[in-house]
Amino acid sequence: MIKNCRKYLTFGWVLLLLYACSDTEDPDKPFGFEKPEHFPEPTYTFENNPVTKAGFELGKKLFFDPMLSRDNSVSCNNCHQQSRAFADTPLHATSIGIDNQFGIRNAPSMANTAFMQEFFWDGGVTHLDFVPINAIESDIEMGESLANVVEKLNNDDEYPALFQAAFGVSEITSPFMLHALSQFTAMMVSANSTYDKYVLEGQPLTELEIAGMNLFQQKCAACHQGELFTDFSHRNNGISSVFGDEGRATITEDPSDIGKFRVPSLRNVEITAPYMHNARFNTLEEVLDHYDGNMVDSPSLDPMFKNGDEVVGIPMTEEEKAQIIAFLKTLTDHDFISNPLFRNND
């Protein structure tokens, strides 16, 4: 029986959301990944790792468990919080890991990872299953090794039975652990914002939001394309001319990629401050001011921001900035950030 549940209209993932709102569990109710009808096809290989309820719940437990870190102090949730669309807290600029060490980058949102082609600001990982390895084995983030994590899980009182239920295995191994985490994170689909209701249901936007949407298409959509609001490219957007963090070049070792970082999705951008890989800006107003007249030239600066040798950025009036920000706020998915399906049960 469904009690106190909002009516989630449209989207192929209605069954998932109804499950999240139910007071009692229906064993015959389908559970798994469903693509929102206006989204592109997912990039995640679900044929190799179909989402099941047991696998999803195991992945959730792992996501919130600090056992994955060396001293049991840091979980995935430390840097990816549901209220921030699974981005980091704004209380500190860059992410904090084990021994209170600060990283050099701001942790981005994990919403809609099932549709992403590359991960991290530098695109250094190309499959969702391998994303946790970077955090677990980072000396700054979790300071652990996959082998030690697996040993801890096998010696735990609860995990062996949970892996048996999810995957039918008698011994926990790292591939199954990574599959469980992917089942949880791949289900983090954010597609029920005001903008989505406008696209799918014809729910009206305000005049200010419509004006902002039109301006966004003119001035921003070259990089922030489609329903995911990113073209998945890596670009230098004029943050600096000196790069202690070389970004994409760290992966490609190509000097022309120095200072290039992945174009992020703008879904839920209203609640994922601070902005940019290095947390340079605290507000959307500061971001637009940067593009309007504060960009810095460097050899890899994206040509779209230049006219010959002159850096022109993206000229905007103050009124236009206010309109664009009004539109960006329609991308906030309040149902996603409060969905009990993703809430820690412990």
Short mmCIF file of C-alpha atoms in Angstrom, two decimals, residues 6-146:
data_model
loop_
_atom_site.label_atom_id
_atom_site.label_comp_id
_atom_site.label_asym_id
_atom_site.label_seq_id
_atom_site.Cartn_x
_atom_site.Cartn_y
_atom_site.Cartn_z
CA ARG A 6 3.46 12.26 -4.15
CA LYS A 7 2.13 11.41 -7.57
CA TYR A 8 5.12 11.17 -9.82
CA LEU A 9 3.82 11.72 -13.31
CA THR A 10 5.61 10.74 -16.50
CA PHE A 11 9.06 9.21 -16.75
CA GLY A 12 9.75 5.54 -17.27
CA TRP A 13 11.15 5.35 -13.75
CA VAL A 14 7.77 5.83 -12.00
CA LEU A 15 7.96 2.30 -10.55
CA LEU A 16 11.26 3.12 -8.91
CA LEU A 17 9.84 6.24 -7.30
CA LEU A 18 6.70 4.51 -6.13
CA TYR A 19 8.86 1.86 -4.50
CA ALA A 20 10.72 4.59 -2.67
CA CYS A 21 7.47 5.93 -1.21
CA SER A 22 5.88 2.65 -0.15
CA ASP A 23 5.43 1.69 3.47
CA THR A 24 5.41 -2.03 2.77
CA GLU A 25 7.45 -3.95 0.29
CA ASP A 26 5.78 -5.68 -2.64
CA PRO A 27 8.00 -8.63 -3.67
CA ASP A 28 6.40 -8.72 -7.14
CA LYS A 29 7.05 -5.06 -7.91
CA PRO A 30 9.65 -4.52 -10.65
CA PHE A 31 12.87 -2.93 -9.46
CA GLY A 32 15.64 -1.67 -11.66
CA PHE A 33 16.91 1.08 -13.89
CA GLU A 34 14.48 2.86 -16.19
CA LYS A 35 15.57 5.60 -18.59
CA PRO A 36 13.62 8.88 -18.47
CA GLU A 37 11.91 9.20 -21.82
CA HIS A 38 13.63 12.44 -22.83
CA PHE A 39 17.15 11.30 -21.85
CA PRO A 40 19.72 9.72 -24.17
CA GLU A 41 20.53 6.04 -23.88
CA PRO A 42 22.66 5.19 -20.83
CA THR A 43 26.33 4.50 -21.28
CA TYR A 44 26.52 2.15 -18.31
CA THR A 45 26.75 -1.56 -19.19
CA PHE A 46 23.61 -2.80 -17.43
CA GLU A 47 23.73 -6.01 -19.46
CA ASN A 48 26.78 -6.97 -17.39
CA ASN A 49 25.38 -5.73 -14.10
CA PRO A 50 21.58 -5.46 -14.01
CA VAL A 51 20.23 -3.60 -11.02
CA THR A 52 18.44 -5.74 -8.46
CA LYS A 53 16.96 -4.74 -5.15
CA ALA A 54 19.52 -6.82 -3.23
CA GLY A 55 22.41 -5.39 -5.24
CA PHE A 56 21.14 -1.84 -4.92
CA GLU A 57 20.69 -2.10 -1.14
CA LEU A 58 24.17 -3.62 -0.81
CA GLY A 59 25.64 -0.79 -2.86
CA LYS A 60 23.85 1.74 -0.69
CA LYS A 61 25.27 0.17 2.48
CA LEU A 62 28.77 0.27 0.99
CA PHE A 63 28.33 3.88 -0.14
CA PHE A 64 27.61 5.02 3.40
CA ASP A 65 30.13 2.74 5.12
CA PRO A 66 33.42 4.30 6.31
CA MET A 67 34.89 0.79 6.37
CA LEU A 68 36.04 1.54 2.84
CA SER A 69 38.65 3.93 4.23
CA ARG A 70 41.89 3.07 6.02
CA ASP A 71 40.80 4.12 9.50
CA ASN A 72 37.03 3.80 9.12
CA SER A 73 36.60 7.58 9.09
CA VAL A 74 35.55 8.42 5.51
CA SER A 75 32.71 7.05 3.38
CA CYS A 76 31.65 7.92 -0.17
CA ASN A 77 28.89 10.00 1.39
CA ASN A 78 31.45 12.33 3.00
CA CYS A 79 32.02 13.99 -0.38
CA HIS A 80 28.72 13.11 -2.10
CA GLN A 81 25.68 14.20 -0.09
CA GLN A 82 22.11 13.72 -1.23
CA SER A 83 20.97 17.20 -0.20
CA ARG A 84 23.60 18.58 -2.60
CA ALA A 85 22.58 16.25 -5.47
CA PHE A 86 25.43 14.02 -4.29
CA ALA A 87 28.03 16.77 -4.62
CA ASP A 88 30.20 17.92 -1.73
CA THR A 89 29.22 20.26 1.08
CA PRO A 90 29.78 24.01 0.51
CA LEU A 91 31.37 24.30 3.95
CA HIS A 92 34.81 23.79 2.43
CA ALA A 93 36.09 24.52 -1.06
CA THR A 94 37.77 21.25 -1.98
CA SER A 95 37.01 17.78 -0.68
CA ILE A 96 38.37 16.53 2.64
CA GLY A 97 39.63 12.97 3.00
CA ILE A 98 41.39 10.82 5.54
CA ASP A 99 43.40 12.56 8.27
CA ASN A 100 41.53 15.77 7.39
CA GLN A 101 43.58 16.20 4.23
CA PHE A 102 42.29 18.64 1.61
CA GLY A 103 42.22 17.53 -2.00
CA ILE A 104 42.85 19.88 -4.91
CA ARG A 105 39.42 19.58 -6.52
CA ASN A 106 35.78 20.12 -5.66
CA ALA A 107 33.76 16.89 -5.74
CA PRO A 108 31.09 17.15 -8.47
CA SER A 109 27.55 15.80 -8.40
CA MET A 110 27.03 12.09 -8.99
CA ALA A 111 23.56 12.54 -10.49
CA ASN A 112 22.99 10.79 -13.82
CA THR A 113 26.30 8.93 -13.83
CA ALA A 114 24.65 6.13 -15.81
CA PHE A 115 24.71 8.46 -18.82
CA MET A 116 28.27 9.74 -18.48
CA GLN A 117 31.06 8.81 -20.85
CA GLU A 118 33.97 9.80 -18.58
CA PHE A 119 34.38 10.59 -14.90
CA PHE A 120 36.25 13.04 -12.71
CA TRP A 121 37.23 16.53 -13.79
CA ASP A 122 40.00 15.14 -15.98
CA GLY A 123 38.03 12.27 -17.53
CA GLY A 124 40.59 9.82 -16.22
CA VAL A 125 38.08 6.97 -15.74
CA THR A 126 35.82 5.76 -18.54
CA HIS A 127 33.56 3.29 -16.72
CA LEU A 128 31.41 3.80 -13.64
CA ASP A 129 32.56 0.49 -12.09
CA PHE A 130 36.09 1.83 -11.71
CA VAL A 131 35.23 5.20 -10.18
CA PRO A 132 35.36 4.02 -6.52
CA ILE A 133 38.89 2.67 -6.95
CA ASN A 134 40.30 6.18 -7.31
CA ALA A 135 38.73 7.33 -4.06
CA ILE A 136 39.53 4.18 -2.10
CA GLU A 137 43.19 4.04 -3.12
CA SER A 138 43.85 7.79 -3.02
CA ASP A 139 46.30 8.69 -0.26
CA ILE A 140 44.27 11.85 0.33
CA GLU A 141 40.72 10.52 0.08
CA MET A 142 40.36 7.08 1.68
CA GLY A 143 43.95 5.87 1.94
CA GLU A 144 43.03 2.21 1.59
CA SER A 145 43.56 -0.60 -0.94
CA LEU A 146 40.98 -2.77 -2.66
#
